[in-house]
Amino acid sequence: MQAQRLLMMAVAATLAGAAPAVAQTIYPIDRAEILEGSHFDFKVEFPDAPASADVNVTVNGKPAAEIFGRQTTFMQNEEGQKHSAMWLRGASLPAGRYVVEATQGSNKSTVAWEVFSTPARRAKNVILFVGDGFSIAHRTAARIMSKGLKEGRYGGELAIDDMPNMALISTSGSDSVVTDSANAAHAYTTGHKSCVNALGVYCAKNALTLDHPKVETISEVIRRRNKMAIGVVTNAEIEDATPASMVAHTRRRSDYNDIVKMFLDVKPDVIMGGGSPNFLPKATNGSKRTDDLDAIAKFKEAGYSVATSKTEMNAAVSGGAKKLLGLYNTGNIDGAFDLRLAKKGTISKFPDQPDVVEQTKAALEMLKGNEDGFFLMVESARIDKYSHSLDWERAVFDTIMLDNAVKAAKDFAGERNDTLIIVVADHAHPVSLIGSYNDDRPGQLLRDKLGVYQDSVVPNYGPRDADGYPTDVNTSHRLAVVFGTYPDTCDTGRPYMDGERVPAVAGAEKNTYVANEKDCTAPMAVRKQGNLPFESNSGVHAADDVVLTAMGPGAEKFRGHKPNTYVFRVMAEALALGGK
Ligand SMILES: [Zn+2]
C-alpha cells in the first residue's frame, strides 16, 4: 500500500514537472478598454525569474519602449520573488488597437487592448448613483412599500424606474464570478476589470498592497484634464470600497489609513460620509490612524469647511461653502429604517446625522455653481450591508432613500439636458420576494402564515409619510422576502425593531458561526440550517446581473446587456475625458 502511494506521488511529481511553465502575465489584462491618454501602469511578470536578455516584449510588433515613448525598467527576481518584472509606471496611449506580446523562451503570452477616444463633450454634469448590493427584489419591495399596489398596479413610479434608458449590467471581476464592492466600484470609476478587494489597481504579485499596477480613476482624469468639481457622498464610512474607488489605488480595500491620504491627494470638492476615526492623528482619542496625520486639519488648510452633523452641513451650505468634508459618524451613518422608524443603531450617539437624500441635496447645492460642471457619486451603501445581515426591511428602506436621492437629482437636472444621471448597483444579493406573511392564516408555524400565489395578500403597512416610507411595517400582513444564502440562523418573519438583525454569532469552534439564539426564541421563529461555509456569519453577494437606469446626454448608450466597465466608458464619453 505504502509503495503504491509513493509511486502515485512520483507520477504526480513527474506530471507536474512536465506541465508547461506558468505563462507571463501582462497588465493591463487582455481585452482591456483604456481611455485614450489615461494613465496606467504597464507591467509584465515573467515566471522563474529570467534575466532581461532572455525575454522580449513587443507592442504591435515593436519594442514596448518605442510605442510608449519611454524606457521600461526590468527587475530580475522582483522583491526577491521567483519572477522578473518589466515596468512602465504612468504609461498612456493614443486611441487604437494594441497587441502586446511577451516572449520567454518558447512561451509567449498575448493580450489585446482597445484604447478608445471620446467624441465632443455632451454633458456638463454627471451624477452616478450606486445602490450597493441593490437587486431586483429590493426595487420591487420598495415600489410596493412606497407607492402601494392595488389590483396589480402600482400607485406611482419610482424615480429610479422612471428614466428613458435601461440596461442589464454584469459585474464579475477578472478573478471570480461573484465580486465585491471594491472591484465592482473600481470598474465604474476606472473602466478596468480587476479582482476582489482591489481598488484602482490590477492584482499582480507585488507584496505591498500599494505597489500593484495602477489605473487612473475618473476623479484623477478629471483633475488632470479640466476644472470640473467632484463630489463623493455615501452613508458608509467614506473609506469604504465604493466611495474609495473614486480616489484609491490599493490591492486591499481595508487600507483605510492610506485611503484617507488618497482623498487628500485628489481632494474631491465635496466629501461626505461616516468613518471619522481614520482622519484623526493617532494621539487623538478614538483615532484609528497609526501615524500623526491630522487629515481634518489638512482639509481645513486646503479651504474645506468641516461638518460633523446635519446642522453643520446645512450651515456650511447656506454659508456658501464650495468645499466640504462632512463626517457624520465614527462608523456607517444609520439607515432610513433607524433614522425614521426604529431609532436603533447609533441614533442615540449621533442624533443629528443627515441621510443620503439630505446629503445629495447639500452636495448639489455646493457643486452646481461650478462653471465647468461636476461629477458626483452618491452611494446608498447600506442596501448591501443590511442584505448581508438578512435584514431586508432595512435594505428596502434604504432603497426608498436611494429613490428619493435620485428624485432630488432629477429635480436638479430638470429640463437642463446637460446632466447625465445613472442609477446602478455594483453587484447583486440573492434576494427574492416570494409572497406575504398573513398572521390571520391558521396554524402555529411561520410557514403556515406564508401566503403564496393567490394567498399572497397585499401588505397592510402603516400609512406612508411624505417621503414615501411606511410608518409601520410590523403589521399583520407583511411582505415575505427571502435570501438565497445564509449561515445557520433563525428567521422571525418580522421586522427587527430592536436593531439590525444579527443572523449568526460566534460558535464554540474558532472561526465558525451558529444561529443567533435570541431570534430562535421569538414566536414562530424558524430555524434554518445554513447553506454557506461555517466561517460565514452573514449572507453573500450574487453574480446576478444588476439593472442600470439612466437619463440625460449619453444615456441612450445604455441598452441590452453590458459589462460594468462600460459605465465608465459612457461617462468618459459624455464628459470628453479622452485625449492627452
Ligand atoms: Zn457587500
Coordinates of C-alpha atoms and ligand atoms in Angstrom, one line a residue:
M1 CA 0.0 0.0 0.0
Q2 CA 2.7 2.4 1.1
A3 CA 4.8 1.6 -2.1
Q4 CA 1.8 2.2 -4.3
R5 CA 1.2 5.6 -2.7
L6 CA 4.9 6.6 -3.2
L7 CA 4.6 5.5 -6.8
M8 CA 1.5 7.7 -7.2
M9 CA 3.3 10.6 -5.7
A10 CA 6.2 10.1 -8.0
V11 CA 3.9 10.0 -11.0
A12 CA 2.2 13.2 -9.9
A13 CA 5.5 14.9 -9.4
T14 CA 6.6 13.9 -12.9
L15 CA 3.4 15.2 -14.4
A16 CA 3.8 18.5 -12.6
G17 CA 7.4 18.8 -13.9
A18 CA 6.2 18.1 -17.4
A19 CA 3.5 20.7 -17.2
P20 CA 4.2 23.9 -19.1
A21 CA 5.6 26.8 -17.1
V22 CA 3.1 29.4 -15.8
A23 CA 2.6 31.9 -18.5
Q24 CA 3.8 35.5 -18.4
T25 CA 1.2 37.9 -17.1
I26 CA 0.6 41.2 -18.8
Y27 CA -1.2 44.2 -17.1
P28 CA -3.5 45.7 -18.2
I29 CA -5.1 42.4 -19.0
D30 CA -6.5 41.0 -22.2
R31 CA -9.5 42.8 -23.7
A32 CA -8.8 45.9 -21.5
E33 CA -10.6 49.0 -22.7
I34 CA -8.4 52.0 -21.9
L35 CA -9.4 55.7 -22.1
E36 CA -7.2 57.5 -24.6
G37 CA -4.5 59.4 -22.7
S38 CA -5.4 58.0 -19.3
H39 CA -2.5 56.9 -17.1
F40 CA -1.9 53.2 -16.3
D41 CA 1.0 51.1 -15.1
F42 CA 2.2 48.6 -17.7
K43 CA 3.7 45.5 -16.1
V44 CA 4.8 42.1 -17.4
E45 CA 5.6 39.3 -14.9
F46 CA 7.8 36.5 -16.1
P47 CA 7.8 33.3 -14.1
D48 CA 11.1 31.6 -13.0
A49 CA 12.9 35.0 -12.7
P50 CA 14.6 35.2 -16.2
A51 CA 17.3 37.8 -17.0
S52 CA 16.2 40.7 -19.2
A53 CA 18.2 39.3 -22.1
D54 CA 16.1 36.2 -22.1
V55 CA 12.7 37.9 -22.5
N56 CA 11.2 40.1 -25.2
V57 CA 8.1 42.4 -25.1
T58 CA 6.6 44.0 -28.1
V59 CA 3.6 46.2 -28.6
N60 CA 2.1 46.0 -32.1
G61 CA 5.3 44.2 -33.2
K62 CA 7.6 47.0 -32.0
P63 CA 9.7 47.3 -28.8
A64 CA 7.4 48.4 -25.9
A65 CA 9.6 51.5 -25.2
E66 CA 9.2 52.7 -28.8
I67 CA 5.4 52.6 -28.6
F68 CA 5.2 54.1 -25.1
G69 CA 7.9 56.7 -25.9
R70 CA 9.6 55.9 -22.7
Q71 CA 12.1 53.3 -21.4
T72 CA 10.7 50.4 -19.4
T73 CA 12.5 49.1 -16.4
F74 CA 13.3 45.5 -15.7
M75 CA 13.6 43.8 -12.3
Q76 CA 15.0 40.3 -12.1
N77 CA 13.7 38.5 -9.0
E78 CA 11.3 41.3 -8.2
E79 CA 11.1 41.8 -4.5
G80 CA 13.2 38.6 -4.1
Q81 CA 10.3 36.7 -5.6
K82 CA 10.6 33.9 -8.2
H83 CA 9.6 36.1 -11.1
S84 CA 11.1 39.0 -13.0
A85 CA 9.1 42.1 -13.9
M86 CA 9.1 44.7 -16.7
W87 CA 7.5 48.0 -15.6
L88 CA 6.4 51.3 -17.1
R89 CA 4.6 53.4 -14.5
G90 CA 2.2 56.1 -15.7
A91 CA 2.1 55.0 -19.3
S92 CA -0.6 56.3 -21.7
L93 CA -1.5 55.7 -25.3
P94 CA -3.3 57.3 -28.2
A95 CA -6.5 55.6 -29.4
G96 CA -6.1 52.4 -31.3
R97 CA -5.9 48.7 -31.0
Y98 CA -2.7 47.3 -29.4
V99 CA -1.4 43.8 -29.2
V100 CA 1.2 43.1 -26.6
E101 CA 3.4 40.0 -26.8
A102 CA 5.6 38.8 -24.0
T103 CA 8.1 36.1 -25.0
Q104 CA 10.2 34.0 -22.7
G105 CA 12.0 31.0 -24.3
S106 CA 9.3 29.1 -26.2
N107 CA 6.5 30.6 -24.1
K108 CA 4.5 33.6 -25.5
S109 CA 1.7 35.5 -23.9
T110 CA -0.5 37.8 -25.9
V111 CA -3.1 40.4 -24.8
A112 CA -5.0 42.9 -26.9
W113 CA -6.2 46.3 -25.7
E114 CA -8.6 48.8 -27.1
V115 CA -7.7 52.4 -26.4
F116 CA -10.7 54.5 -27.1
S117 CA -11.1 58.1 -27.9
T118 CA -14.0 60.2 -26.8
P119 CA -16.2 62.5 -29.0
A120 CA -17.1 66.1 -28.2
R121 CA -18.4 66.8 -24.7
R122 CA -22.1 66.4 -24.3
A123 CA -22.7 66.5 -20.6
K124 CA -21.8 69.3 -18.2
N125 CA -22.5 67.2 -15.2
V126 CA -22.6 63.5 -14.4
I127 CA -24.3 62.1 -11.3
L128 CA -23.6 58.4 -10.6
F129 CA -25.9 56.8 -8.1
V130 CA -24.7 53.4 -6.7
G131 CA -27.1 51.3 -4.7
D132 CA -24.7 49.0 -3.1
G133 CA -26.0 45.4 -3.5
F134 CA -29.2 46.8 -4.9
S135 CA -31.1 44.0 -6.5
I136 CA -34.4 43.5 -8.3
A137 CA -36.4 42.3 -5.2
H138 CA -35.2 45.4 -3.3
R139 CA -36.6 47.5 -6.1
T140 CA -40.0 45.7 -6.2
A141 CA -40.4 45.8 -2.5
A142 CA -39.5 49.5 -2.4
R143 CA -42.1 50.1 -5.1
I144 CA -44.8 48.2 -3.1
M145 CA -43.9 49.9 0.2
S146 CA -43.6 53.5 -1.1
K147 CA -46.1 53.6 -4.0
G148 CA -48.7 50.9 -2.9
L149 CA -50.0 48.1 -5.0
K150 CA -53.7 47.7 -5.9
E151 CA -55.2 45.2 -8.3
G152 CA -51.8 44.5 -9.7
R153 CA -51.0 48.2 -10.5
Y154 CA -48.7 50.5 -8.5
G155 CA -49.8 53.8 -7.1
G156 CA -46.9 55.5 -8.9
E157 CA -43.5 55.1 -10.4
L158 CA -40.2 55.1 -8.6
A159 CA -37.8 57.9 -9.7
I160 CA -35.2 55.2 -10.4
D161 CA -37.6 53.4 -12.7
D162 CA -39.0 56.5 -14.5
M163 CA -36.0 57.0 -16.7
P164 CA -35.8 56.6 -20.5
N165 CA -32.8 54.2 -20.7
M166 CA -32.1 50.8 -19.1
A167 CA -29.5 48.1 -19.3
L168 CA -28.5 44.9 -17.6
I169 CA -25.0 45.1 -16.2
S170 CA -22.9 42.1 -15.4
T171 CA -20.5 42.5 -12.5
S172 CA -18.0 39.7 -12.4
G173 CA -14.3 40.6 -11.9
S174 CA -11.2 39.3 -13.5
D175 CA -10.6 36.7 -10.9
S176 CA -14.1 35.4 -10.0
V177 CA -17.8 35.0 -10.9
V178 CA -19.0 36.8 -7.8
T179 CA -17.4 40.1 -7.0
D180 CA -17.2 42.5 -4.1
S181 CA -17.9 46.2 -3.8
A182 CA -14.3 47.3 -4.2
N183 CA -13.6 45.7 -7.5
A184 CA -17.2 46.4 -8.7
A185 CA -17.0 50.1 -8.0
H186 CA -13.5 50.2 -9.4
A187 CA -15.0 49.0 -12.8
Y188 CA -17.2 52.1 -12.8
T189 CA -14.5 54.6 -11.8
T190 CA -11.7 53.2 -13.9
G191 CA -13.2 51.2 -16.7
H192 CA -11.0 48.2 -15.9
K193 CA -11.8 44.7 -14.7
S194 CA -9.9 43.8 -11.6
C195 CA -10.1 41.3 -8.7
V196 CA -11.9 41.1 -5.4
N197 CA -10.7 43.7 -2.8
A198 CA -8.8 45.8 -5.3
L199 CA -9.3 49.5 -5.9
G200 CA -7.6 51.3 -8.8
V201 CA -5.0 48.5 -9.4
Y202 CA -4.6 45.3 -11.1
C203 CA -3.7 42.4 -8.9
A204 CA -0.1 41.5 -9.6
K205 CA 2.5 39.6 -7.5
N206 CA 3.7 42.6 -5.5
A207 CA 4.0 42.1 -1.8
L208 CA 2.8 45.5 -0.7
T209 CA -0.8 46.4 -1.3
L210 CA 0.1 49.9 -2.7
D211 CA 2.7 48.7 -5.2
H212 CA 0.4 46.9 -7.7
P213 CA -0.1 48.2 -11.2
K214 CA -2.3 51.3 -11.0
V215 CA -5.0 52.6 -13.4
E216 CA -6.3 56.1 -13.2
T217 CA -9.7 56.8 -11.5
I218 CA -12.2 59.1 -13.1
S219 CA -11.5 61.7 -10.4
E220 CA -7.8 61.8 -11.3
V221 CA -8.6 62.0 -15.0
I222 CA -10.9 65.0 -14.3
R223 CA -8.3 66.7 -12.1
R224 CA -5.7 66.3 -14.9
R225 CA -7.9 67.4 -17.8
N226 CA -10.4 70.1 -16.7
K227 CA -11.8 72.2 -13.9
M228 CA -14.9 70.1 -13.0
A229 CA -15.9 69.9 -9.4
I230 CA -16.0 66.4 -7.8
G231 CA -18.3 65.1 -5.1
V232 CA -18.3 61.8 -3.2
V233 CA -21.3 61.1 -1.0
T234 CA -22.1 57.9 1.0
N235 CA -23.8 56.7 4.1
A236 CA -21.0 54.2 4.7
E237 CA -17.6 55.1 6.0
I238 CA -16.0 57.4 3.4
E239 CA -13.0 55.0 3.3
D240 CA -15.4 52.1 2.3
A241 CA -15.0 50.5 -1.1
T242 CA -17.5 52.4 -3.2
P243 CA -16.5 56.0 -2.2
A244 CA -12.8 54.9 -2.0
S245 CA -13.0 53.8 -5.6
M246 CA -13.1 57.4 -6.6
V247 CA -9.6 58.1 -5.4
A248 CA -7.9 54.9 -4.2
H249 CA -5.1 52.6 -5.5
T250 CA -4.7 49.6 -3.3
R251 CA -4.8 45.8 -3.6
R252 CA -6.6 45.8 -0.2
R253 CA -9.7 47.8 0.4
S254 CA -9.2 47.8 4.2
D255 CA -6.2 50.1 3.9
Y256 CA -8.3 52.9 5.4
N257 CA -5.3 55.0 6.7
D258 CA -3.9 55.1 3.1
I259 CA -7.3 55.7 1.6
V260 CA -7.7 58.9 3.6
K261 CA -4.3 60.1 2.2
M262 CA -5.6 59.3 -1.3
F263 CA -8.6 61.5 -0.6
L264 CA -6.1 64.2 0.3
D265 CA -4.2 63.6 -2.9
V266 CA -7.2 64.0 -5.1
K267 CA -9.2 66.4 -2.9
P268 CA -12.8 65.9 -4.2
D269 CA -14.6 69.2 -3.5
V270 CA -17.4 67.6 -1.5
I271 CA -16.6 64.5 0.6
M272 CA -19.4 63.2 2.9
G273 CA -20.0 60.0 4.8
G274 CA -19.1 58.3 8.1
G275 CA -15.7 56.9 9.2
S276 CA -14.1 59.9 11.1
P277 CA -11.6 57.9 13.2
N278 CA -9.2 57.5 10.2
F279 CA -9.0 61.2 9.8
L280 CA -7.7 61.8 13.3
P281 CA -4.0 61.6 14.3
K282 CA -3.2 58.6 16.5
A283 CA -2.7 60.6 19.6
T284 CA -6.4 61.7 19.5
N285 CA -8.9 59.7 21.4
G286 CA -10.8 57.4 19.2
S287 CA -8.3 57.6 16.3
K288 CA -7.8 54.6 14.1
R289 CA -4.7 56.0 12.5
T290 CA -1.2 54.6 13.0
D291 CA 0.5 57.8 12.2
D292 CA 0.3 61.5 13.2
L293 CA -1.5 62.7 10.1
D294 CA -4.3 65.1 11.1
A295 CA -6.3 64.8 7.9
I296 CA -9.1 67.1 9.1
A297 CA -6.5 69.9 9.7
K298 CA -5.1 69.3 6.2
F299 CA -8.5 69.6 4.6
K300 CA -9.2 72.8 6.6
E301 CA -5.8 74.2 5.4
A302 CA -7.0 73.4 1.8
G303 CA -10.1 75.6 2.3
Y304 CA -12.6 72.9 3.3
S305 CA -15.5 73.5 5.7
V306 CA -15.8 70.6 8.1
A307 CA -19.2 69.3 9.3
T308 CA -19.9 66.6 11.8
S309 CA -23.7 66.9 11.9
K310 CA -26.7 67.7 9.6
T311 CA -26.9 71.1 11.3
E312 CA -23.3 71.9 10.5
M313 CA -23.7 70.6 6.9
N314 CA -26.7 72.8 6.3
A315 CA -24.9 75.8 7.9
A316 CA -21.9 75.2 5.6
V317 CA -24.2 75.1 2.5
S318 CA -26.1 78.2 3.4
G319 CA -22.8 79.9 4.2
G320 CA -21.8 79.4 0.6
A321 CA -19.3 76.6 1.1
K322 CA -17.9 75.1 -2.1
K323 CA -15.6 72.6 -0.4
L324 CA -16.9 70.4 2.4
L325 CA -15.6 67.5 4.4
G326 CA -18.6 66.0 6.2
L327 CA -18.0 63.1 8.6
Y328 CA -21.2 62.3 10.5
N329 CA -20.5 59.1 12.3
T330 CA -17.5 57.2 13.5
G331 CA -18.8 54.2 11.6
N332 CA -21.6 54.0 9.0
I333 CA -24.3 56.6 9.0
D334 CA -27.6 55.0 10.2
G335 CA -30.0 53.8 7.5
A336 CA -33.5 55.2 6.9
F337 CA -35.2 52.5 8.9
D338 CA -33.4 53.6 12.1
L339 CA -33.4 57.3 11.3
R340 CA -37.1 57.3 10.9
L341 CA -38.8 54.3 12.5
A342 CA -36.9 52.2 14.9
K343 CA -34.4 54.8 16.2
K344 CA -31.9 52.0 17.0
G345 CA -28.3 51.6 15.6
T346 CA -26.2 54.6 16.7
I347 CA -29.1 57.1 16.7
S348 CA -28.7 57.9 20.4
K349 CA -25.0 58.6 19.9
F350 CA -25.3 60.5 16.7
P351 CA -28.8 62.1 16.8
D352 CA -28.1 64.7 14.1
Q353 CA -27.0 62.7 11.0
P354 CA -28.1 63.6 7.5
D355 CA -29.5 60.8 5.4
V356 CA -28.4 60.2 1.8
V357 CA -31.2 62.5 0.4
E358 CA -30.2 65.4 2.6
Q359 CA -26.5 64.8 1.7
T360 CA -27.3 64.7 -2.0
K361 CA -29.3 68.0 -1.9
A362 CA -26.4 69.6 0.0
A363 CA -23.8 68.3 -2.4
L364 CA -25.8 69.5 -5.5
E365 CA -26.1 72.9 -3.9
M366 CA -22.4 73.2 -3.4
L367 CA -21.4 71.7 -6.8
K368 CA -23.9 73.2 -9.1
G369 CA -22.3 76.7 -9.4
N370 CA -19.1 75.3 -10.9
E371 CA -18.7 76.7 -14.4
D372 CA -17.1 73.5 -15.8
G373 CA -19.7 71.3 -14.3
F374 CA -19.3 68.5 -11.7
F375 CA -19.0 64.8 -11.3
L376 CA -20.9 63.5 -8.3
M377 CA -21.0 59.9 -7.0
V378 CA -23.7 59.1 -4.4
E379 CA -23.9 55.8 -2.7
S380 CA -26.8 54.3 -0.8
A381 CA -24.4 51.8 0.9
R382 CA -26.5 50.0 3.4
I383 CA -28.8 48.3 1.0
D384 CA -25.8 45.9 0.8
K385 CA -24.9 45.9 4.5
Y386 CA -28.5 45.2 5.6
S387 CA -28.7 42.4 3.0
H388 CA -25.6 40.8 4.4
S389 CA -27.4 40.8 7.8
L390 CA -30.5 39.4 6.1
D391 CA -32.4 42.4 7.3
W392 CA -34.5 43.1 4.2
E393 CA -36.8 45.8 5.7
R394 CA -33.8 48.0 6.4
A395 CA -32.4 47.3 3.0
V396 CA -35.6 48.3 1.3
F397 CA -36.0 51.5 3.4
D398 CA -32.5 52.4 2.1
T399 CA -33.7 51.6 -1.4
I400 CA -36.6 54.1 -0.9
M401 CA -33.9 56.6 0.3
L402 CA -31.9 56.0 -2.9
D403 CA -35.0 56.7 -4.9
N404 CA -35.6 60.0 -3.0
A405 CA -32.0 61.0 -3.6
V406 CA -32.4 60.2 -7.3
K407 CA -35.6 62.3 -7.3
A408 CA -33.6 65.2 -5.9
A409 CA -31.1 64.9 -8.7
K410 CA -33.8 64.7 -11.3
D411 CA -35.4 67.8 -9.9
F412 CA -32.0 69.5 -10.3
A413 CA -31.4 68.2 -13.8
G414 CA -35.0 69.2 -14.8
E415 CA -35.1 70.4 -18.4
R416 CA -31.4 71.4 -18.4
N417 CA -30.5 68.5 -20.7
D418 CA -26.8 68.9 -19.6
T419 CA -26.7 66.3 -16.8
L420 CA -26.3 62.6 -17.2
I421 CA -27.8 60.7 -14.3
I422 CA -27.0 57.0 -13.9
V423 CA -28.5 54.7 -11.3
V424 CA -27.0 51.3 -10.9
A425 CA -25.9 48.6 -8.4
D426 CA -22.4 47.5 -8.0
H427 CA -23.4 43.8 -7.6
A428 CA -26.5 41.9 -6.5
H429 CA -27.6 40.0 -3.5
P430 CA -29.5 36.7 -3.8
V431 CA -32.8 38.2 -2.6
S432 CA -36.4 37.5 -3.7
L433 CA -39.9 38.5 -2.9
I434 CA -42.0 35.3 -2.6
G435 CA -45.3 36.2 -1.1
S436 CA -46.6 37.7 2.1
Y437 CA -47.0 36.7 5.7
N438 CA -50.5 36.9 7.0
D439 CA -51.0 36.4 10.7
D440 CA -54.7 35.7 10.2
R441 CA -53.9 32.4 8.4
P442 CA -54.5 29.3 10.6
G443 CA -51.5 27.4 12.0
Q444 CA -48.7 27.8 14.5
L445 CA -45.7 27.9 12.3
L446 CA -44.2 30.7 10.3
R447 CA -44.7 28.7 7.1
D448 CA -48.4 28.3 7.9
K449 CA -48.6 32.1 7.8
L450 CA -46.9 32.4 4.4
G451 CA -49.3 33.1 1.6
V452 CA -48.1 32.3 -1.9
Y453 CA -49.7 32.8 -5.3
Q454 CA -53.4 33.7 -4.7
D455 CA -52.8 33.9 -0.9
S456 CA -50.0 36.5 -1.2
V457 CA -52.1 39.4 0.0
V458 CA -51.0 43.0 -0.3
P459 CA -49.4 44.1 3.0
N460 CA -51.2 46.4 5.4
Y461 CA -48.2 48.6 6.3
G462 CA -48.9 51.8 8.1
P463 CA -49.7 55.0 6.1
R464 CA -46.8 56.4 4.1
D465 CA -45.1 59.5 5.3
A466 CA -44.5 62.5 2.9
D467 CA -41.2 60.8 1.7
G468 CA -42.9 57.5 0.9
Y469 CA -41.7 55.5 3.8
P470 CA -44.4 53.4 5.6
T471 CA -44.8 54.5 9.2
D472 CA -45.4 50.9 10.4
V473 CA -44.0 47.7 9.0
N474 CA -44.5 45.4 11.9
T475 CA -48.1 44.7 10.8
S476 CA -50.3 41.6 10.4
H477 CA -49.8 41.4 6.6
R478 CA -46.2 41.7 5.6
L479 CA -44.1 41.0 2.5
A480 CA -42.1 37.8 2.6
V481 CA -38.6 38.4 1.3
V482 CA -36.0 35.6 1.4
F483 CA -32.3 35.4 0.8
G484 CA -30.7 32.6 -1.1
T485 CA -27.6 32.4 1.1
Y486 CA -27.4 32.3 4.9
P487 CA -25.4 30.9 7.8
D488 CA -27.2 28.9 10.5
T489 CA -29.9 31.3 11.5
C490 CA -33.4 31.8 12.9
D491 CA -35.9 33.8 10.8
T492 CA -38.6 35.5 12.8
G493 CA -40.6 36.5 9.8
R494 CA -41.0 40.0 11.3
P495 CA -39.0 43.3 11.0
Y496 CA -36.2 43.7 13.6
M497 CA -37.5 46.7 15.5
D498 CA -34.8 46.3 18.3
G499 CA -31.9 46.9 16.0
E500 CA -30.3 45.4 12.8
R501 CA -30.7 41.7 12.6
V502 CA -27.7 39.6 13.7
P503 CA -28.2 36.4 11.8
A504 CA -25.4 34.4 13.4
V505 CA -23.0 34.6 16.3
A506 CA -19.5 33.1 17.0
G507 CA -19.7 29.4 17.6
A508 CA -17.6 27.3 20.0
E509 CA -15.1 26.3 17.3
K510 CA -12.8 29.1 16.2
N511 CA -13.9 31.0 13.0
T512 CA -17.3 29.3 12.9
Y513 CA -20.7 30.8 13.4
V514 CA -24.0 29.4 14.8
A515 CA -27.6 30.7 14.8
N516 CA -28.3 33.7 17.0
E517 CA -30.4 32.1 19.7
K518 CA -32.0 35.4 20.6
D519 CA -34.0 35.2 17.4
C520 CA -34.7 31.5 17.8
T521 CA -36.9 32.1 20.8
A522 CA -39.2 34.6 19.0
P523 CA -42.8 33.3 18.4
M524 CA -42.9 31.2 15.2
A525 CA -39.2 31.7 14.5
V526 CA -38.0 29.1 12.1
R527 CA -34.5 27.6 12.4
K528 CA -32.6 27.4 9.2
Q529 CA -29.6 25.3 8.6
G530 CA -27.0 27.4 6.8
N531 CA -26.1 26.8 3.2
L532 CA -22.8 28.8 3.4
P533 CA -19.4 27.7 4.7
F534 CA -19.3 27.5 8.5
E535 CA -17.0 30.6 8.7
S536 CA -19.7 32.8 7.2
N537 CA -21.7 34.9 9.6
S538 CA -23.9 36.7 7.1
G539 CA -25.3 36.4 3.6
V540 CA -23.1 36.8 0.5
H541 CA -23.3 38.6 -2.9
A542 CA -24.7 37.1 -6.0
A543 CA -23.4 37.2 -9.6
D544 CA -26.9 38.1 -11.0
D545 CA -26.9 41.0 -13.4
V546 CA -28.0 44.3 -12.0
V547 CA -30.3 46.9 -13.5
L548 CA -29.0 50.3 -14.7
T549 CA -31.3 53.2 -15.5
A550 CA -30.2 56.5 -16.9
M551 CA -31.3 59.8 -18.4
G552 CA -29.6 62.8 -19.9
P553 CA -26.9 63.2 -22.6
G554 CA -25.2 59.9 -23.3
A555 CA -27.9 57.8 -21.5
E556 CA -29.1 56.4 -24.8
K557 CA -25.9 54.3 -24.9
F558 CA -27.4 52.1 -22.2
R559 CA -29.4 49.2 -23.6
G560 CA -29.3 45.5 -23.7
H561 CA -26.5 43.8 -21.7
K562 CA -23.2 45.5 -20.9
P563 CA -20.2 44.7 -18.7
N564 CA -19.7 47.1 -15.7
T565 CA -16.7 48.7 -17.3
Y566 CA -19.0 50.1 -20.0
V567 CA -20.4 52.5 -17.4
F568 CA -17.0 54.3 -17.1
R569 CA -16.8 54.5 -20.9
V570 CA -20.2 56.2 -21.3
M571 CA -19.3 58.7 -18.5
A572 CA -15.9 59.4 -20.1
E573 CA -17.5 59.9 -23.5
A574 CA -20.2 62.2 -22.1
L575 CA -17.5 64.3 -20.5
A576 CA -15.0 64.0 -23.3
L577 CA -12.3 62.8 -21.0
G578 CA -10.1 61.2 -23.7
G579 CA -7.0 62.7 -25.2
K580 CA -3.7 63.9 -23.9
Ligands
ZN1 ZN -21.4 43.6 0.3

